[in-house]
PDB file of C-alpha atoms and ligand atoms in Angstrom:
ATOM      1  CA  UNK A   1      17.559  -9.513  20.573  1.00  0.00           C
ATOM      2  CA  UNK A   2      17.600  -5.773  19.964  1.00  0.00           C
ATOM      3  CA  UNK A   3      19.817  -5.453  16.927  1.00  0.00           C
ATOM      4  CA  UNK A   4      17.403  -3.218  15.030  1.00  0.00           C
ATOM      5  CA  UNK A   5      17.359  -3.531  11.259  1.00  0.00           C
ATOM      6  CA  UNK A   6      15.280  -1.573   8.780  1.00  0.00           C
ATOM      7  CA  UNK A   7      14.377  -3.484   5.627  1.00  0.00           C
ATOM      8  CA  UNK A   8      12.668  -1.434   2.910  1.00  0.00           C
ATOM      9  CA  UNK A   9      10.257  -3.532   0.846  1.00  0.00           C
ATOM     10  CA  UNK A  10      11.005  -2.923  -2.818  1.00  0.00           C
ATOM     11  CA  UNK A  11       7.379  -3.786  -3.604  1.00  0.00           C
ATOM     12  CA  UNK A  12       6.582  -0.085  -3.180  1.00  0.00           C
ATOM     13  CA  UNK A  13       9.536   1.091  -5.288  1.00  0.00           C
ATOM     14  CA  UNK A  14       9.456   2.218  -8.906  1.00  0.00           C
ATOM     15  CA  UNK A  15      10.221  -1.068 -10.689  1.00  0.00           C
ATOM     16  CA  UNK A  16      11.215   0.799 -13.849  1.00  0.00           C
ATOM     17  CA  UNK A  17      14.169   2.173 -11.860  1.00  0.00           C
ATOM     18  CA  UNK A  18      14.756  -0.708  -9.482  1.00  0.00           C
ATOM     19  CA  UNK A  19      18.557  -0.510  -9.231  1.00  0.00           C
ATOM     20  CA  UNK A  20      18.491   3.230  -8.502  1.00  0.00           C
ATOM     21  CA  UNK A  21      15.683   2.792  -5.986  1.00  0.00           C
ATOM     22  CA  UNK A  22      17.625   0.080  -4.143  1.00  0.00           C
ATOM     23  CA  UNK A  23      20.809   2.133  -4.120  1.00  0.00           C
ATOM     24  CA  UNK A  24      18.887   5.155  -2.852  1.00  0.00           C
ATOM     25  CA  UNK A  25      17.445   3.342   0.178  1.00  0.00           C
ATOM     26  CA  UNK A  26      20.825   1.737   0.921  1.00  0.00           C
ATOM     27  CA  UNK A  27      22.485   5.161   0.793  1.00  0.00           C
ATOM     28  CA  UNK A  28      19.679   6.401   3.043  1.00  0.00           C
ATOM     29  CA  UNK A  29      20.575   3.857   5.752  1.00  0.00           C
ATOM     30  CA  UNK A  30      18.631   0.686   4.938  1.00  0.00           C
ATOM     31  CA  UNK A  31      20.128  -2.429   6.548  1.00  0.00           C
ATOM     32  CA  UNK A  32      18.505  -5.113   4.380  1.00  0.00           C
ATOM     33  CA  UNK A  33      16.456  -5.124   1.171  1.00  0.00           C
ATOM     34  CA  UNK A  34      13.132  -6.950   1.503  1.00  0.00           C
ATOM     35  CA  UNK A  35      12.119  -8.653  -1.742  1.00  0.00           C
ATOM     36  CA  UNK A  36       8.468  -9.727  -2.013  1.00  0.00           C
ATOM     37  CA  UNK A  37       7.895 -12.661  -4.347  1.00  0.00           C
ATOM     38  CA  UNK A  38       4.199 -13.282  -5.180  1.00  0.00           C
ATOM     39  CA  UNK A  39       2.792 -15.870  -7.546  1.00  0.00           C
ATOM     40  CA  UNK A  40      -0.841 -14.875  -8.147  1.00  0.00           C
ATOM     41  CA  UNK A  41      -1.878 -18.141  -6.508  1.00  0.00           C
ATOM     42  CA  UNK A  42      -0.954 -18.087  -2.812  1.00  0.00           C
ATOM     43  CA  UNK A  43      -1.748 -14.358  -2.865  1.00  0.00           C
ATOM     44  CA  UNK A  44      -3.819 -12.361  -5.356  1.00  0.00           C
ATOM     45  CA  UNK A  45      -0.880 -10.441  -6.809  1.00  0.00           C
ATOM     46  CA  UNK A  46       2.125 -11.173  -9.014  1.00  0.00           C
ATOM     47  CA  UNK A  47       5.450  -9.456  -8.489  1.00  0.00           C
ATOM     48  CA  UNK A  48       8.928 -10.717  -9.244  1.00  0.00           C
ATOM     49  CA  UNK A  49      10.919 -13.937  -9.263  1.00  0.00           C
ATOM     50  CA  UNK A  50      14.307 -15.569  -9.670  1.00  0.00           C
ATOM     51  CA  UNK A  51      15.671 -13.408 -12.523  1.00  0.00           C
ATOM     52  CA  UNK A  52      15.167 -10.217 -10.539  1.00  0.00           C
ATOM     53  CA  UNK A  53      16.844 -11.689  -7.446  1.00  0.00           C
ATOM     54  CA  UNK A  54      19.776 -12.748  -9.659  1.00  0.00           C
ATOM     55  CA  UNK A  55      20.037  -9.247 -11.116  1.00  0.00           C
ATOM     56  CA  UNK A  56      19.871  -7.621  -7.688  1.00  0.00           C
ATOM     57  CA  UNK A  57      22.589  -9.942  -6.418  1.00  0.00           C
ATOM     58  CA  UNK A  58      24.895  -9.040  -9.261  1.00  0.00           C
ATOM     59  CA  UNK A  59      24.144  -5.295  -9.042  1.00  0.00           C
ATOM     60  CA  UNK A  60      24.490  -5.238  -5.232  1.00  0.00           C
ATOM     61  CA  UNK A  61      27.050  -7.922  -4.326  1.00  0.00           C
ATOM     62  CA  UNK A  62      27.295  -7.090  -0.617  1.00  0.00           C
ATOM     63  CA  UNK A  63      23.688  -6.147   0.156  1.00  0.00           C
ATOM     64  CA  UNK A  64      21.659  -8.460   2.401  1.00  0.00           C
ATOM     65  CA  UNK A  65      18.766  -9.724   0.278  1.00  0.00           C
ATOM     66  CA  UNK A  66      15.820 -10.767   2.429  1.00  0.00           C
ATOM     67  CA  UNK A  67      13.464 -12.706   0.154  1.00  0.00           C
ATOM     68  CA  UNK A  68       9.858 -13.218   1.278  1.00  0.00           C
ATOM     69  CA  UNK A  69       8.144 -15.968  -0.684  1.00  0.00           C
ATOM     70  CA  UNK A  70       4.384 -15.577  -0.911  1.00  0.00           C
ATOM     71  CA  UNK A  71       3.988 -18.522  -3.246  1.00  0.00           C
ATOM     72  CA  UNK A  72       2.159 -21.826  -3.295  1.00  0.00           C
ATOM     73  CA  UNK A  73       4.383 -24.853  -2.850  1.00  0.00           C
ATOM     74  CA  UNK A  74       7.524 -23.002  -1.718  1.00  0.00           C
ATOM     75  CA  UNK A  75       9.206 -26.379  -1.120  1.00  0.00           C
ATOM     76  CA  UNK A  76      10.270 -26.683  -4.743  1.00  0.00           C
ATOM     77  CA  UNK A  77      11.499 -23.091  -5.091  1.00  0.00           C
ATOM     78  CA  UNK A  78      12.980 -21.964  -1.777  1.00  0.00           C
ATOM     79  CA  UNK A  79      16.557 -23.237  -2.233  1.00  0.00           C
ATOM     80  CA  UNK A  80      16.614 -21.921  -5.790  1.00  0.00           C
ATOM     81  CA  UNK A  81      16.205 -18.410  -4.411  1.00  0.00           C
ATOM     82  CA  UNK A  82      19.312 -18.932  -2.271  1.00  0.00           C
ATOM     83  CA  UNK A  83      21.174 -20.120  -5.368  1.00  0.00           C
ATOM     84  CA  UNK A  84      19.935 -16.978  -7.148  1.00  0.00           C
ATOM     85  CA  UNK A  85      21.510 -14.809  -4.450  1.00  0.00           C
ATOM     86  CA  UNK A  86      19.115 -14.499  -1.524  1.00  0.00           C
ATOM     87  CA  UNK A  87      20.784 -14.292   1.890  1.00  0.00           C
ATOM     88  CA  UNK A  88      17.579 -15.215   3.679  1.00  0.00           C
ATOM     89  CA  UNK A  89      14.425 -16.893   2.386  1.00  0.00           C
ATOM     90  CA  UNK A  90      11.142 -16.812   4.303  1.00  0.00           C
ATOM     91  CA  UNK A  91       8.116 -18.861   3.340  1.00  0.00           C
ATOM     92  CA  UNK A  92       4.597 -19.439   4.657  1.00  0.00           C
ATOM     93  CA  UNK A  93       4.183 -22.856   6.312  1.00  0.00           C
ATOM     94  CA  UNK A  94       0.527 -23.324   5.268  1.00  0.00           C
ATOM     95  CA  UNK A  95       1.685 -23.195   1.657  1.00  0.00           C
ATOM     96  CA  UNK A  96       4.264 -25.909   2.251  1.00  0.00           C
ATOM     97  CA  UNK A  97       3.859 -29.687   2.438  1.00  0.00           C
ATOM     98  CA  UNK A  98       7.122 -30.165   4.322  1.00  0.00           C
ATOM     99  CA  UNK A  99       8.195 -26.989   6.131  1.00  0.00           C
ATOM    100  CA  UNK A 100      10.954 -28.697   8.100  1.00  0.00           C
ATOM    101  CA  UNK A 101      12.562 -30.083   4.976  1.00  0.00           C
ATOM    102  CA  UNK A 102      12.283 -26.721   3.236  1.00  0.00           C
ATOM    103  CA  UNK A 103      14.045 -25.017   6.149  1.00  0.00           C
ATOM    104  CA  UNK A 104      16.823 -27.615   5.841  1.00  0.00           C
ATOM    105  CA  UNK A 105      17.096 -27.106   2.097  1.00  0.00           C
ATOM    106  CA  UNK A 106      17.389 -23.334   2.450  1.00  0.00           C
ATOM    107  CA  UNK A 107      20.193 -23.776   4.962  1.00  0.00           C
ATOM    108  CA  UNK A 108      21.961 -26.497   2.989  1.00  0.00           C
ATOM    109  CA  UNK A 109      22.005 -24.097   0.040  1.00  0.00           C
ATOM    110  CA  UNK A 110      23.809 -21.599   2.290  1.00  0.00           C
ATOM    111  CA  UNK A 111      20.932 -19.285   3.184  1.00  0.00           C
ATOM    112  CA  UNK A 112      19.221 -18.265   6.373  1.00  0.00           C
ATOM    113  CA  UNK A 113      15.701 -19.603   6.832  1.00  0.00           C
ATOM    114  CA  UNK A 114      12.608 -17.681   7.912  1.00  0.00           C
ATOM    115  CA  UNK A 115       9.056 -18.758   8.671  1.00  0.00           C
ATOM    116  CA  UNK A 116       6.303 -16.265   7.796  1.00  0.00           C
ATOM    117  CA  UNK A 117       3.184 -16.189   9.973  1.00  0.00           C
ATOM    118  CA  UNK A 118      -0.022 -14.583   8.676  1.00  0.00           C
ATOM    119  CA  UNK A 119      -2.443 -12.655  10.905  1.00  0.00           C
ATOM    120  CA  UNK A 120      -4.764 -15.681  11.041  1.00  0.00           C
ATOM    121  CA  UNK A 121      -2.002 -18.265  11.426  1.00  0.00           C
ATOM    122  CA  UNK A 122      -1.094 -19.875  14.732  1.00  0.00           C
ATOM    123  CA  UNK A 123       2.338 -19.599  16.283  1.00  0.00           C
ATOM    124  CA  UNK A 124       2.181 -23.374  16.856  1.00  0.00           C
ATOM    125  CA  UNK A 125       4.043 -23.858  13.578  1.00  0.00           C
ATOM    126  CA  UNK A 126       7.148 -22.659  15.365  1.00  0.00           C
ATOM    127  CA  UNK A 127       7.190 -25.299  18.113  1.00  0.00           C
ATOM    128  CA  UNK A 128       9.159 -27.888  16.180  1.00  0.00           C
ATOM    129  CA  UNK A 129      10.949 -25.552  13.796  1.00  0.00           C
ATOM    130  CA  UNK A 130      12.317 -22.787  16.015  1.00  0.00           C
ATOM    131  CA  UNK A 131      15.674 -24.451  16.646  1.00  0.00           C
ATOM    132  CA  UNK A 132      16.328 -24.601  12.907  1.00  0.00           C
ATOM    133  CA  UNK A 133      15.140 -21.113  12.018  1.00  0.00           C
ATOM    134  CA  UNK A 134      17.076 -17.875  11.681  1.00  0.00           C
ATOM    135  CA  UNK A 135      14.043 -15.607  11.580  1.00  0.00           C
ATOM    136  CA  UNK A 136      10.332 -15.536  12.286  1.00  0.00           C
ATOM    137  CA  UNK A 137       8.366 -13.111  10.136  1.00  0.00           C
ATOM    138  CA  UNK A 138       5.139 -11.893  11.701  1.00  0.00           C
ATOM    139  CA  UNK A 139       2.780 -10.359   9.156  1.00  0.00           C
ATOM    140  CA  UNK A 140       1.161  -7.109  10.277  1.00  0.00           C
ATOM    141  CA  UNK A 141      -1.294  -7.344   7.352  1.00  0.00           C
ATOM    142  CA  UNK A 142      -2.607 -10.098   5.139  1.00  0.00           C
ATOM    143  CA  UNK A 143      -0.007 -10.776   2.450  1.00  0.00           C
ATOM    144  CA  UNK A 144      -0.418  -9.592  -1.110  1.00  0.00           C
ATOM    145  CA  UNK A 145      -0.220  -5.826  -1.183  1.00  0.00           C
ATOM    146  CA  UNK A 146       1.714  -2.904   0.181  1.00  0.00           C
ATOM    147  CA  UNK A 147       0.069   0.081   1.819  1.00  0.00           C
ATOM    148  CA  UNK A 148      -2.407  -1.755   4.070  1.00  0.00           C
ATOM    149  CA  UNK A 149      -3.171  -0.826   7.686  1.00  0.00           C
ATOM    150  CA  UNK A 150      -1.393  -2.584  10.536  1.00  0.00           C
ATOM    151  CA  UNK A 151      -3.600  -5.186  12.285  1.00  0.00           C
ATOM    152  CA  UNK A 152      -3.471  -4.393  16.036  1.00  0.00           C
ATOM    153  CA  UNK A 153      -3.582  -8.043  17.242  1.00  0.00           C
ATOM    154  CA  UNK A 154      -0.098  -8.400  15.729  1.00  0.00           C
ATOM    155  CA  UNK A 155       1.299  -6.826  18.906  1.00  0.00           C
ATOM    156  CA  UNK A 156      -0.237  -9.524  21.116  1.00  0.00           C
ATOM    157  CA  UNK A 157       1.139 -12.161  18.771  1.00  0.00           C
ATOM    158  CA  UNK A 158       4.608 -10.622  18.992  1.00  0.00           C
ATOM    159  CA  UNK A 159       4.529 -10.765  22.784  1.00  0.00           C
ATOM    160  CA  UNK A 160       3.371 -14.392  22.663  1.00  0.00           C
ATOM    161  CA  UNK A 161       6.159 -15.173  20.220  1.00  0.00           C
ATOM    162  CA  UNK A 162       8.705 -13.604  22.538  1.00  0.00           C
ATOM    163  CA  UNK A 163       7.555 -15.854  25.392  1.00  0.00           C
ATOM    164  CA  UNK A 164       7.509 -18.920  23.182  1.00  0.00           C
ATOM    165  CA  UNK A 165      11.034 -18.282  21.900  1.00  0.00           C
ATOM    166  CA  UNK A 166      12.290 -17.847  25.449  1.00  0.00           C
ATOM    167  CA  UNK A 167      10.623 -21.077  26.499  1.00  0.00           C
ATOM    168  CA  UNK A 168      12.133 -22.913  23.543  1.00  0.00           C
ATOM    169  CA  UNK A 169      15.513 -21.282  24.098  1.00  0.00           C
ATOM    170  CA  UNK A 170      15.575 -20.207  20.449  1.00  0.00           C
ATOM    171  CA  UNK A 171      17.511 -17.152  19.335  1.00  0.00           C
ATOM    172  CA  UNK A 172      16.088 -15.863  16.084  1.00  0.00           C
ATOM    173  CA  UNK A 173      15.488 -12.518  14.452  1.00  0.00           C
ATOM    174  CA  UNK A 174      11.879 -11.385  14.690  1.00  0.00           C
ATOM    175  CA  UNK A 175      10.644  -9.475  11.681  1.00  0.00           C
ATOM    176  CA  UNK A 176       7.404  -7.546  11.263  1.00  0.00           C
ATOM    177  CA  UNK A 177       6.124  -6.979   7.747  1.00  0.00           C
ATOM    178  CA  UNK A 178       3.122  -4.894   6.756  1.00  0.00           C
ATOM    179  CA  UNK A 179       1.790  -1.580   7.983  1.00  0.00           C
ATOM    180  CA  UNK A 180       4.988  -0.528   9.765  1.00  0.00           C
ATOM    181  CA  UNK A 181       5.195   3.269  10.113  1.00  0.00           C
ATOM    182  CA  UNK A 182       6.965   5.754  12.405  1.00  0.00           C
ATOM    183  CA  UNK A 183       3.754   5.980  14.486  1.00  0.00           C
ATOM    184  CA  UNK A 184       3.749   2.280  15.382  1.00  0.00           C
ATOM    185  CA  UNK A 185       7.443   1.329  15.131  1.00  0.00           C
ATOM    186  CA  UNK A 186       7.869   1.987  18.869  1.00  0.00           C
ATOM    187  CA  UNK A 187       5.222  -0.493  20.012  1.00  0.00           C
ATOM    188  CA  UNK A 188       6.259  -3.062  17.413  1.00  0.00           C
ATOM    189  CA  UNK A 189       9.868  -2.923  18.589  1.00  0.00           C
ATOM    190  CA  UNK A 190       8.824  -2.928  22.252  1.00  0.00           C
ATOM    191  CA  UNK A 191       6.722  -6.055  21.587  1.00  0.00           C
ATOM    192  CA  UNK A 192       9.834  -7.914  20.444  1.00  0.00           C
ATOM    193  CA  UNK A 193      10.499  -7.274  16.752  1.00  0.00           C
ATOM    194  CA  UNK A 194      14.013  -6.318  15.678  1.00  0.00           C
ATOM    195  CA  UNK A 195      13.707  -6.349  11.869  1.00  0.00           C
ATOM    196  CA  UNK A 196      11.181  -3.827  10.607  1.00  0.00           C
ATOM    197  CA  UNK A 197      10.035  -4.077   6.998  1.00  0.00           C
ATOM    198  CA  UNK A 198       8.513  -0.941   5.527  1.00  0.00           C
ATOM    199  CA  UNK A 199       7.367  -0.401   1.955  1.00  0.00           C
ATOM    200  CA  UNK A 200       4.998   2.507   1.553  1.00  0.00           C
ATOM    201  CA  UNK A 201       6.335   4.277   4.664  1.00  0.00           C
ATOM    202  CA  UNK A 202       9.714   4.584   2.911  1.00  0.00           C
ATOM    203  CA  UNK A 203       9.174   4.501  -0.863  1.00  0.00           C
ATOM    204  CA  UNK A 204       6.005   6.578  -0.495  1.00  0.00           C
ATOM    205  CA  UNK A 205       8.052   9.460   0.940  1.00  0.00           C
ATOM    206  CA  UNK A 206      10.181  11.861  -1.070  1.00  0.00           C
ATOM    207  CA  UNK A 207      13.069  11.778   1.420  1.00  0.00           C
ATOM    208  CA  UNK A 208      14.052   8.128   1.978  1.00  0.00           C
ATOM    209  CA  UNK A 209      16.672   9.075   4.574  1.00  0.00           C
ATOM    210  CA  UNK A 210      14.177  10.979   6.687  1.00  0.00           C
ATOM    211  CA  UNK A 211      11.655   8.135   6.353  1.00  0.00           C
ATOM    212  CA  UNK A 212      14.166   5.501   7.527  1.00  0.00           C
ATOM    213  CA  UNK A 213      15.417   7.734  10.334  1.00  0.00           C
ATOM    214  CA  UNK A 214      11.846   8.344  11.516  1.00  0.00           C
ATOM    215  CA  UNK A 215      11.216   4.601  11.869  1.00  0.00           C
ATOM    216  CA  UNK A 216      14.601   3.940  13.475  1.00  0.00           C
ATOM    217  CA  UNK A 217      14.253   6.835  15.918  1.00  0.00           C
ATOM    218  CA  UNK A 218      10.716   5.828  16.897  1.00  0.00           C
ATOM    219  CA  UNK A 219      11.883   2.287  17.615  1.00  0.00           C
ATOM    220  CA  UNK A 220      15.094   3.085  19.428  1.00  0.00           C
ATOM    221  CA  UNK A 221      13.684   5.752  21.732  1.00  0.00           C
ATOM    222  CA  UNK A 222      11.423   3.189  23.348  1.00  0.00           C
ATOM    223  CA  UNK A 223      12.380   1.325  26.539  1.00  0.00           C
ATOM    224  CA  UNK A 224      12.560  -2.413  25.880  1.00  0.00           C
TER     225      UNK A 224
HETATM  226  C1  LIG B   1       2.862  -7.563   1.829  1.00  0.00           C
HETATM  227  C2  LIG B   1       4.367  -7.583   1.711  1.00  0.00           C
HETATM  228  C3  LIG B   1       5.026  -6.471   2.394  1.00  0.00           C
HETATM  229  C4  LIG B   1       4.653  -5.112   1.873  1.00  0.00           C
HETATM  230  C5  LIG B   1       4.745  -4.142   3.003  1.00  0.00           C
HETATM  231  O1  LIG B   1       2.338  -8.739   1.351  1.00  0.00           O
HETATM  232  O2  LIG B   1       4.882  -8.799   2.234  1.00  0.00           O
HETATM  233  O3  LIG B   1       6.438  -6.631   2.415  1.00  0.00           O
HETATM  234  O4  LIG B   1       5.457  -4.671   0.824  1.00  0.00           O
HETATM  235  O5  LIG B   1       4.279  -2.923   2.554  1.00  0.00           O
HETATM  236  P1  LIG B   1       3.831  -1.780   3.575  1.00  0.00           P
HETATM  237  O6  LIG B   1       5.023  -1.454   4.419  1.00  0.00           O
HETATM  238  O7  LIG B   1       3.432  -0.673   2.666  1.00  0.00           O
HETATM  239  O8  LIG B   1       2.700  -2.339   4.384  1.00  0.00           O
HETATM  240 ZN1  LIG B   2       7.092  -8.983   2.635  1.00  0.00          ZN
END
């Protein structure tokens, strides 16, 4: 799968001007918007929730909203994010009692389902879920904050994931989230990721178009 998508994480945007920030990255060439939901329990940070997803959906009716739940007990909330307007909802399996059921509920609500794998989390979670997933999110940092450094072992994990997906015959998008920059987008893409999330590397720059282009160019000039 080499359909490259760039998904700016709005976590690093100016929340006081969220609609303008979203429109600016979309105008600058963003493919998806990555929406980080944190509950102060599963991760030591609190961000946004259902009302903001609802507002984004109504302000941006055709934009692909990629919602990343970093919350305890996602089972009770995941489908509600689809109802609020998310196109895709990812959650962390360790936080869930019944990941398979939660995947089903996301899809029954009309959304795409993603499984988010932390740096210390095994890929084994995917074995019995891959056929029902639309996306696997591989964290390049520990979840909770933007602006952290990419953990190098993520690349080995991406290559292992690629092999596993081939073995299972599963066709899913592979997303990398955390620490993605123009300097590492080439090796991340070459290792098998096709959806690149970037927060600080885009919103931390004054020219969002140049920032997105730099990541896209780095990724697409590599031989896969
Ligand atoms: C981290 C979030 C990421 C974060 C990425 O917990 O899931 O989406 O915003 O930020 P950068 O690209 O700055 O590492
Ligand atoms: Zn995220």
